[in-house]
Short mmCIF file of C-alpha atoms and ligand atoms in Angstrom, two decimals:
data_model
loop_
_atom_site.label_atom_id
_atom_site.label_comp_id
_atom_site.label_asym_id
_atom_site.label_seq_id
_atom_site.Cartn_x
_atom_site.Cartn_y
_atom_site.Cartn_z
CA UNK B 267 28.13 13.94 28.63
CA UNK B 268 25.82 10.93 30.30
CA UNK B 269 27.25 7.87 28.45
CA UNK B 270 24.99 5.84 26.32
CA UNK B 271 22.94 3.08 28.05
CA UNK B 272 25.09 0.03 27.31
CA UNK B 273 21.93 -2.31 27.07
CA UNK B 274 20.53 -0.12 23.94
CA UNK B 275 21.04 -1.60 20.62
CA UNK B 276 23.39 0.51 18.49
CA UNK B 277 21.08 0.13 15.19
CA UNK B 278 17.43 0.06 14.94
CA UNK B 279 15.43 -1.94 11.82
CA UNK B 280 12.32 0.19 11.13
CA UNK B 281 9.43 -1.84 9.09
CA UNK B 282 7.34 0.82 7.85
CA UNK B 283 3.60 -0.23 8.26
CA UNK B 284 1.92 3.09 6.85
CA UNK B 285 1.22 1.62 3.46
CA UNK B 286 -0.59 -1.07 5.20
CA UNK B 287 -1.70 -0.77 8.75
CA UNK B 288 -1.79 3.02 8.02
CA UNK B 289 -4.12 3.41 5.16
CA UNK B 290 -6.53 -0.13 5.28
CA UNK B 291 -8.94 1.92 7.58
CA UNK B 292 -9.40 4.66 5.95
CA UNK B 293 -12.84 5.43 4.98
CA UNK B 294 -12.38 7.18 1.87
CA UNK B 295 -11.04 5.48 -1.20
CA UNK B 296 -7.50 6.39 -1.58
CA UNK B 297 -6.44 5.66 -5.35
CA UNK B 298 -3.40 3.58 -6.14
CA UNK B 299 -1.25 6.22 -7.34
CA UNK B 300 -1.62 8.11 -4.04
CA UNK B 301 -0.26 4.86 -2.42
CA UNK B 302 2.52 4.49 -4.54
CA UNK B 303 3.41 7.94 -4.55
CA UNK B 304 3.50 7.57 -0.74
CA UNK B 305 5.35 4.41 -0.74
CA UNK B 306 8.08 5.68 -3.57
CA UNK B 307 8.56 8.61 -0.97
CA UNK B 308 9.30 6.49 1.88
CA UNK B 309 11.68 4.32 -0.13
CA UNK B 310 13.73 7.18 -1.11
CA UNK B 311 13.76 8.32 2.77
CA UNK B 312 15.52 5.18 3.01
CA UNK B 313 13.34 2.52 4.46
CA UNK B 314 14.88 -0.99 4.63
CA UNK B 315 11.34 -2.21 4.63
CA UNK B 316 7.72 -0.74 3.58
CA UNK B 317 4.68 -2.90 3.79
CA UNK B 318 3.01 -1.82 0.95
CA UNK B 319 -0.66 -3.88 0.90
CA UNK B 320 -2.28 -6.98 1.91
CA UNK B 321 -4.19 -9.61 -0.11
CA UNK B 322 -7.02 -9.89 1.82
CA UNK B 323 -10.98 -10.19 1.17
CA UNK B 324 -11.63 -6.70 -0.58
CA UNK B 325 -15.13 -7.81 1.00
CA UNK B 326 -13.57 -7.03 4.80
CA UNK B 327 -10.98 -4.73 4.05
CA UNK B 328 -11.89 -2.42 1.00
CA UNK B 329 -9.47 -0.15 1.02
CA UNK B 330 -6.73 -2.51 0.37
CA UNK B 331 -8.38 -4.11 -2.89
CA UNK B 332 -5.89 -1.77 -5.25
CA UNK B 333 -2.90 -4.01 -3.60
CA UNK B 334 -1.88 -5.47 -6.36
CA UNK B 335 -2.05 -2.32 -8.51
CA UNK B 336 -0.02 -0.86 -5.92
CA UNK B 337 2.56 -3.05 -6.28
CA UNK B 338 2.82 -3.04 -10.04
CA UNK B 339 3.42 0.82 -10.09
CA UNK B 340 5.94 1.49 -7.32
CA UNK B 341 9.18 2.12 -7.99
CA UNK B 342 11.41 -0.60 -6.52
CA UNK B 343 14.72 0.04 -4.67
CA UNK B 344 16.46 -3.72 -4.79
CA UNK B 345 17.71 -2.96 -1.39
CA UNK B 346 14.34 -2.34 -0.10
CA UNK B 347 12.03 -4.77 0.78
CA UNK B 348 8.34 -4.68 -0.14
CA UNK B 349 6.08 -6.85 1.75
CA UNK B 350 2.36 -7.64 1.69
CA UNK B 351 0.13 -8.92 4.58
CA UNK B 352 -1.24 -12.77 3.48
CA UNK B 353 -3.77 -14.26 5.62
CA UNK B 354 -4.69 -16.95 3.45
CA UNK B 355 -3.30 -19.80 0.47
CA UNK B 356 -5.81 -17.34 -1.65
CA UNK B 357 -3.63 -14.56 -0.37
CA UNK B 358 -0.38 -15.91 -1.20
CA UNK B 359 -1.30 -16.52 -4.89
CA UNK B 360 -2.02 -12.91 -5.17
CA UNK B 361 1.22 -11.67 -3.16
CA UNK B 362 3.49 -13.80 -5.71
CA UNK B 363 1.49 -12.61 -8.55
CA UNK B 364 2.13 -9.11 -7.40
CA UNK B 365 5.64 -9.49 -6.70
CA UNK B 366 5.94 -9.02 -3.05
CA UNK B 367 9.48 -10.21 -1.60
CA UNK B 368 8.21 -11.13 1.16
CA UNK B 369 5.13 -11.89 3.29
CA UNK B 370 3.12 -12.00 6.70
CA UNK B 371 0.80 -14.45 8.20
CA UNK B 372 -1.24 -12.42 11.07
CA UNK B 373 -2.35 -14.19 14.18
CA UNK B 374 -3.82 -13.15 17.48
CA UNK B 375 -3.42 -14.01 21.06
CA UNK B 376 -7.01 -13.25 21.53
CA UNK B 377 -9.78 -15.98 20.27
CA UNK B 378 -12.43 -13.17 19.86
CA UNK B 379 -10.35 -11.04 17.91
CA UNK B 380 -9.16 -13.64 15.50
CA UNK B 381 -12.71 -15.00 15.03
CA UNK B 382 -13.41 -10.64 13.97
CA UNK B 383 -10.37 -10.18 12.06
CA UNK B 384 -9.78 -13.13 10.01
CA UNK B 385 -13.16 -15.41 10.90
CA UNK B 386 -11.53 -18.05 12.44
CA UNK B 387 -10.16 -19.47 15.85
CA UNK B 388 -6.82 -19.47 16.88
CA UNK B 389 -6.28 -22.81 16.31
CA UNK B 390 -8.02 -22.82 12.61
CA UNK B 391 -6.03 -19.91 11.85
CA UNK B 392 -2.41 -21.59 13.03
CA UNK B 393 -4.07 -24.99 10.38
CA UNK B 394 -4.66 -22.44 7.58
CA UNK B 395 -1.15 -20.17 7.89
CA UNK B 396 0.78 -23.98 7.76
CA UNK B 397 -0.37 -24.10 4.19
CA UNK B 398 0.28 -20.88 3.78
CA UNK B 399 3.97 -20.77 5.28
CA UNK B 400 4.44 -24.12 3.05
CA UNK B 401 3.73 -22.32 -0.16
CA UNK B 402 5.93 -19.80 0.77
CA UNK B 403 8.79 -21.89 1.06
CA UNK B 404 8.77 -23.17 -1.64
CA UNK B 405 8.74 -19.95 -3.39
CA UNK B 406 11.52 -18.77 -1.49
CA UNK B 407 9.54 -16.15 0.51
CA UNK B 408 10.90 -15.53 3.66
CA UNK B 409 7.68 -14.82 5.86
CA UNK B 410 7.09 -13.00 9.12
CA UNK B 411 4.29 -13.46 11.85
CA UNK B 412 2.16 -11.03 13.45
CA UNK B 413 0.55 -11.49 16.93
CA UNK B 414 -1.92 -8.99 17.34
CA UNK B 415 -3.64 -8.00 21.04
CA UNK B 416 -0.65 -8.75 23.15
CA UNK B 417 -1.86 -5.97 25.42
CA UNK B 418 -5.18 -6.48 25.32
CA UNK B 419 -7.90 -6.91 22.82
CA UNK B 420 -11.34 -4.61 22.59
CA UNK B 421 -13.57 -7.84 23.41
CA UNK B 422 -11.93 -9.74 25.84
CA UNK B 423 -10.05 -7.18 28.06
CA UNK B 424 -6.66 -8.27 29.57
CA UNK B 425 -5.13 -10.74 27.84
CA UNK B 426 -2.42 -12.99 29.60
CA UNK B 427 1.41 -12.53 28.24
CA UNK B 428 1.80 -16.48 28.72
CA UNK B 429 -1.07 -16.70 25.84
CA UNK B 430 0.70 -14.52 23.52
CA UNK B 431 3.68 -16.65 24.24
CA UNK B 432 2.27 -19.47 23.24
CA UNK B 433 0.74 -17.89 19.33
CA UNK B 434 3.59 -16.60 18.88
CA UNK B 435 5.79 -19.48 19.56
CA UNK B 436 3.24 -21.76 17.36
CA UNK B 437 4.17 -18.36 14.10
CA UNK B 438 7.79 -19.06 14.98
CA UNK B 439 8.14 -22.78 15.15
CA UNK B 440 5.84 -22.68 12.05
CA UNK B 441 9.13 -21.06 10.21
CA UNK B 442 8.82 -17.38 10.90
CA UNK B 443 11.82 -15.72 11.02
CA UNK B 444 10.67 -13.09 13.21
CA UNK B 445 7.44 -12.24 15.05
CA UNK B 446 5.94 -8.67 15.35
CA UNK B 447 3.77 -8.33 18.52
CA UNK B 448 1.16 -6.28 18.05
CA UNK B 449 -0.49 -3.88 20.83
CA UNK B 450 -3.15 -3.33 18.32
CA UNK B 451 -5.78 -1.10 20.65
CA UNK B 452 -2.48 0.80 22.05
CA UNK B 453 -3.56 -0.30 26.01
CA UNK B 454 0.24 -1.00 27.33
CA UNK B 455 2.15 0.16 29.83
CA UNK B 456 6.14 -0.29 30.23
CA UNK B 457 5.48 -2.81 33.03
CA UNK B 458 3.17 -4.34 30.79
CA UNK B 459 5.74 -5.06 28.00
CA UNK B 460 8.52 -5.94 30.06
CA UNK B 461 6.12 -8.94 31.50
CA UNK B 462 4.82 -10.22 27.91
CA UNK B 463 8.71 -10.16 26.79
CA UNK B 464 9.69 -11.90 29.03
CA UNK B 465 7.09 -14.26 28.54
CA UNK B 466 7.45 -14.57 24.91
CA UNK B 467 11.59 -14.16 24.99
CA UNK B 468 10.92 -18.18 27.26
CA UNK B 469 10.87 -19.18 23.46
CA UNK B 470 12.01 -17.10 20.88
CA UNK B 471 15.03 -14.81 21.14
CA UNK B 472 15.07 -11.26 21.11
CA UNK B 473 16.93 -10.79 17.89
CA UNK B 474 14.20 -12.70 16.41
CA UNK B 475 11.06 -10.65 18.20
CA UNK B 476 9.67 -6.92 16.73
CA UNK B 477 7.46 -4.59 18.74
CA UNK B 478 4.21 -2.47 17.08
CA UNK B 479 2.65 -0.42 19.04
CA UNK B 480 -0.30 1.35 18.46
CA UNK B 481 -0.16 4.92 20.09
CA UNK B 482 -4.62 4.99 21.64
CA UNK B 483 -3.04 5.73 25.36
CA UNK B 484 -0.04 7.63 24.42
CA UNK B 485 2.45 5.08 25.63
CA UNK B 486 3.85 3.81 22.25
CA UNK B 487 7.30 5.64 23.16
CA UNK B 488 7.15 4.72 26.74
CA UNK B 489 6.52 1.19 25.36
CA UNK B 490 9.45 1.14 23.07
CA UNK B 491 11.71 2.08 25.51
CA UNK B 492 11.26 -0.32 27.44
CA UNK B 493 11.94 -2.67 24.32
CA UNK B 494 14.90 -0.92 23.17
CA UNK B 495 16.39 -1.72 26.92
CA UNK B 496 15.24 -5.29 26.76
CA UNK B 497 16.93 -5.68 23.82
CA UNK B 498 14.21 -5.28 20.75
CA UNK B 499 16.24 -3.92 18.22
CA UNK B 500 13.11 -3.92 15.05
CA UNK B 501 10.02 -1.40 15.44
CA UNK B 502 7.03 -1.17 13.39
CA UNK B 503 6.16 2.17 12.56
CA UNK B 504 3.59 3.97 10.59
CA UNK B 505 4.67 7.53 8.79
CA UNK B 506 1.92 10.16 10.00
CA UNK B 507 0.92 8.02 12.27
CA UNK B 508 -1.08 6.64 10.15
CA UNK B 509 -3.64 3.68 11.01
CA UNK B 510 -6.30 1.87 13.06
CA UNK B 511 -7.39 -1.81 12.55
CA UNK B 512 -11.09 -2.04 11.26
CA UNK B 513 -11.83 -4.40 13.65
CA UNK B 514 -10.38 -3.05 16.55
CA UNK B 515 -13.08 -0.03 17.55
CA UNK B 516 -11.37 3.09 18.88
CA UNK B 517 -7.46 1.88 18.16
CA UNK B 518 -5.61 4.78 17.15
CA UNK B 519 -3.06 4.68 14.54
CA UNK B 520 0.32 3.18 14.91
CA UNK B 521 3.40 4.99 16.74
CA UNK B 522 4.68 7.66 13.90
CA UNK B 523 7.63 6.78 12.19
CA UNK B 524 8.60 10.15 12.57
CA UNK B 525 8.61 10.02 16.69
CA UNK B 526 10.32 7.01 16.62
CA UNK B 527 13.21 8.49 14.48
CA UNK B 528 13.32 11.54 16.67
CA UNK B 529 13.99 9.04 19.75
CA UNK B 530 16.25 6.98 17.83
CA UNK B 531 18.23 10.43 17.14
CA UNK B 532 18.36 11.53 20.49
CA UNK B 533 19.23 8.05 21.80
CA UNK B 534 22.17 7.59 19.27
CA UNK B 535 20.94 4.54 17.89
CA UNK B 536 21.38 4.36 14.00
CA UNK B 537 18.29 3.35 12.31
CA UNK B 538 19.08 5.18 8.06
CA UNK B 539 16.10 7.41 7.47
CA UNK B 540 16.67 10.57 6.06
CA UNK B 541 14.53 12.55 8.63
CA UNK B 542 13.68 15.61 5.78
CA UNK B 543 12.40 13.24 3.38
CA UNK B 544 10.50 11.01 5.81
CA UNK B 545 8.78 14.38 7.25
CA UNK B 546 8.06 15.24 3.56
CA UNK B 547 6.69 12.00 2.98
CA UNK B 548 3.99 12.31 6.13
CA UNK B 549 3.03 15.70 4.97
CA UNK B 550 2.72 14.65 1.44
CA UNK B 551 0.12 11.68 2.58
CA UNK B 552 -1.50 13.91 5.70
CA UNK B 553 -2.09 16.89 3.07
CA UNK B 554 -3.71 13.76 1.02
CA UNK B 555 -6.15 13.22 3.67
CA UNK B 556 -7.00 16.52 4.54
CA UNK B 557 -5.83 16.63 8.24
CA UNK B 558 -2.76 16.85 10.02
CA UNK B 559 -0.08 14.36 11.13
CA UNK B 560 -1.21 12.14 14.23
CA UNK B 561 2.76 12.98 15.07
CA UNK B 562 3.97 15.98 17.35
CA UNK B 563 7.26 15.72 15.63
CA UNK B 564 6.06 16.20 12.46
CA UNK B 565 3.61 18.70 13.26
CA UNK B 566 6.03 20.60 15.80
CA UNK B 567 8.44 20.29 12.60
CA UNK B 568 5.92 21.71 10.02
CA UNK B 569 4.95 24.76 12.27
CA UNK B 570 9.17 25.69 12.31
C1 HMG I 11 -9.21 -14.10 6.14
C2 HMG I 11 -10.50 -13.80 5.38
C3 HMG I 11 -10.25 -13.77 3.90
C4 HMG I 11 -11.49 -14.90 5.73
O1 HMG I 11 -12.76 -14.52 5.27
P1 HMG I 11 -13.86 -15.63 4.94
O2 HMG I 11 -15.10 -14.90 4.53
O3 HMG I 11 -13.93 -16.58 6.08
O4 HMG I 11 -13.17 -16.33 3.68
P2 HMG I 11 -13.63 -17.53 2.76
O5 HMG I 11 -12.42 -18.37 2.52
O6 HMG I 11 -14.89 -18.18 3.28
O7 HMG I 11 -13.99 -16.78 1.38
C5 HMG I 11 -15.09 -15.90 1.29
C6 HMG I 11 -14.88 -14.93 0.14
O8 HMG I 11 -13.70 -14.16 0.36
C7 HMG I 11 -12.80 -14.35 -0.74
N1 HMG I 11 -11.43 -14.37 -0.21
C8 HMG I 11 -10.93 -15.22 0.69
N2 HMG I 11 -9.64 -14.96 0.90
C9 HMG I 11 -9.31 -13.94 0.10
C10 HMG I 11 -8.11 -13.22 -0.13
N3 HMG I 11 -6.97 -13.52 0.53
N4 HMG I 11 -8.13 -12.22 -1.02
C11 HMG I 11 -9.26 -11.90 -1.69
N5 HMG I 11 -10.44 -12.53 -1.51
C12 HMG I 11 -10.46 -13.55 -0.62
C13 HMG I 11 -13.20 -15.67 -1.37
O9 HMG I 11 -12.80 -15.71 -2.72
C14 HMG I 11 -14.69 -15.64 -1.20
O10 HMG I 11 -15.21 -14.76 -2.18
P3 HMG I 11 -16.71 -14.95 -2.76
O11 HMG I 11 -16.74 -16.35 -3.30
O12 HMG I 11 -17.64 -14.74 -1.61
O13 HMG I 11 -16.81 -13.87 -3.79
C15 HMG I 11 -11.11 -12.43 5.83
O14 HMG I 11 -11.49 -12.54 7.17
C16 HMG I 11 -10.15 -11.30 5.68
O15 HMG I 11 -9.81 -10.91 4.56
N6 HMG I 11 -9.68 -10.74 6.80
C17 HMG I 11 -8.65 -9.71 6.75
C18 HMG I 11 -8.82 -8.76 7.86
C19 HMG I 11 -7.72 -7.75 7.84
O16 HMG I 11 -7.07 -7.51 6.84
N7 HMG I 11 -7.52 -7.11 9.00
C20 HMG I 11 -6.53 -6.10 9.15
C21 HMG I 11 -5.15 -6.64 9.19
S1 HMG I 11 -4.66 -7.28 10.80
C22 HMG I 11 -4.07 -5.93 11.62
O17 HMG I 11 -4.23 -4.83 11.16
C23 HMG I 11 -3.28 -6.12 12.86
C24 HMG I 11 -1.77 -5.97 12.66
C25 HMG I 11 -1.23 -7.05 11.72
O18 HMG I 11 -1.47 -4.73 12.05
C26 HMG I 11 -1.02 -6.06 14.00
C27 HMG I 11 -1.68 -5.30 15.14
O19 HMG I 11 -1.79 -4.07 15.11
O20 HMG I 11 -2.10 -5.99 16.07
#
C-alpha cells in the first residue's frame, strides 16, 4: 500500500456554492421551494457550510431575488452554516433581515470584471465592502472575501498572480477571515495555481486561503490537487456542478461537489458528506432542471 502523501491535509472543509453560484445563472425561474428543498438536502448530506443566496440587485441577478424567501423556509441545522453573498451596505441589511450567519463581500483581481459584475472599480469596490465589513462587525457576522478571476478574466486575458495578491490581501486586512480565490472562467492550469499561491500565501496564510474553481477547461481536479499539496485544506464546490457567473460569458459551472468527494475518498482525506445523500441531492436538483449532472461521478453513479 503507497503511503499517504504527508503534505495532504487529513480533513477537507467543503463550502457548498450550488445554492448560490450554482443556480444565479440559470435562465429559468427556479421557485423558492425548489431551492430550499435543494438546500435542506444538502444539509442533511452533511454540509458544514451551504451558501444559500445573495442580496444583490434582483435588477442584475434575477434569479436570486427569492433570497430572502429562501432563507425563511429552509430548515436550519445549528451546526450548519448558511451564508449569503453581500456586495453592498444595501445587501447586508437584507442578509441580517434574512438571517444569514454569515456573509461574503466579492472582489476581483480584474478592473474590467469588477466594473461588469458589481459596476465599480477595484478600488471603489474595496471603499464600499469597508462599510460593509464594518456593519458586519458589529453584528457579529463573521465575513469571508471572494477574489474572482485569479486565472484569468473573459475581458482582460491573463491576469498577473501578484494582482490577485494584492485584492486579496486588501479582503483580508479588511477583516476577512478567509479568502476564496475564484478561477471564475475555469482557465487554470496546476502550474498556474501553484504560482498565484504562492503569490497570495506572501500575505495571508494557507489555513486562512480557499480555492473555487470553475471546471470550463476540465482542470478543476488537476487544480485542486495541486492545492491540496500546497496545503489548501477548504474547497468551494457546487453539487451537480451546478453554475456559471452571468457576467463571465462561456464559464462553466463550478467543480461538482460530488467529484471532489470522490477525490477526497480516494485520497483519504476526511471531508463528512454522506456521498448517497449528496448524489441524491444533485439528481434531485438536475431532474429539476431537466438535464443531467455536469458531474461524471454522479452520472457514472446514476447509470450503476
Ligand atoms: C453591486 C450592485 C448592486 C451595484 O449596482 P448599481 O446599479 O451600481 O447599484 P446602485 O447602488 O446604483 O443602485 C441601483 C439600484 O439597485 C438597487 N440595489 C443596489 N444594491 C442592491 C442590493 N444589494 N440588493 C437589492 N437591490 C440593490 C438599488 O436599490 C437601486 O434600485 P432602484 O432605485 O433603481 O430601483 C450590482 O452590480 C449587483 O447587484 N451586482 C451583483 C452581481 C452578481 O451577483 N454577480 C454574481 C456573483 S459574483 C460571482 O459569481 C463570482 C464568485 C463569487 O462566485 C467567485 C468566482 O467564481 O469568481
Amino acid at each position: 500500500m503507497i503511503k499517504a502523501n504527508p503534505r495532504l491535509p487529513t480533513q477537507v472543509k467543503l463550502v457548498e456554492v450550488g445554492p448560490r453560484d450554482g443556480l444565479q445563472n440559470e435562465s429559468v425561474a427556479i421557485d423558492a421551494s425548489t431551492k430550499v428543498e435543494l438546500v435542506d438536502r444538502l444539509t442533511d448530506a452533511g454540509l458544514s457550510y451551504i451558501e444559500t443566496g445573495s442580496f444583490v440587485s434582483p435588477k442584475w441577478v434575477p434569479q436570486m431575488a427569492t433570497s430572502s424567501d429562501v432563507f425563511a423556509q429552509i430548515r436550519r441545522n445549528p451546526k450548519v452554516t448558511y451564508a449569503a453573498l453581500t456586495p453592498n451596505l444595501q445587501g447586508l441589511q437584507a442578509a441580517i433581515a434574512a438571517g444569514a450567519d454569515e456573509v461574503a463581500i466579492f472582489g476581483a483581481a480584474s478592473q474590467s470584471f469588477s466594473q461588469k459584475n458589481i459596476n465599480c472599480s477595484i478600488d471603489e469596490s474595496l471603499e464600499r465592502f469597508h462599510d460593509v465589513v464594518e456593519l458586519a462587525k458589529q453584528h457579529d457576522l463573521k465575513i469571508r472575501g471572494y477574489v474572482s478571476c485569479v486565472l484569468g478574466c473573459p475581458y482582460e486575458g491573463d491576469i498577473a498572480p501578484e494582482k490577485v495578491a494584492e485584492v486579496a490581501r486588501a479582503l483580508f486586512a479588511m477583516g476577512c477571515y478567509e479568502i476564496s480565490l475564484g478561477d471564475t472562467i475555469g482557465v487554470g492550469t496546476p502550474h498556474k495555481v501553484q504560482e498565484m499561491l504562492v503569490a497570495v500565501n506572501k500575505y495571508i496564510p494557507m489555513d486562512k486561503l480557499a480555492v473555487h474553481f470553475h471546471d470550463t477547461y476540465g482542470q478543476a481536479l488537476a487544480n485542486i490537487y495541486t492545492a491540496l499539496n500546497m496545503g489548501i485544506s477548504v474547497i468551494d464546490s457546487s453539487v451537480a456542478g451546478l453554475g456559471g457567473c452571468p457576467y463571465a460569458k462561456g464559464a462553466s459551472g463550478n467543480v461538482a461537489t460530488e467529484d471532489v468527494v470522490y477525490l477526497l475518498d480516494g485520497l483519504g482525506i476526511d471531508h463528512g458528506i454522506n456521498f448517497d445523500l449528496l448524489l441524491k441531492a444533485g439528481w434531485f436538483i438536475s431532474d429539476k432542471l431537466e438535464r443531467p449532472a455536469i458531474s461524471k461521478v454522479s452520472n457514472a453513479m446514476r447509470a450503476k
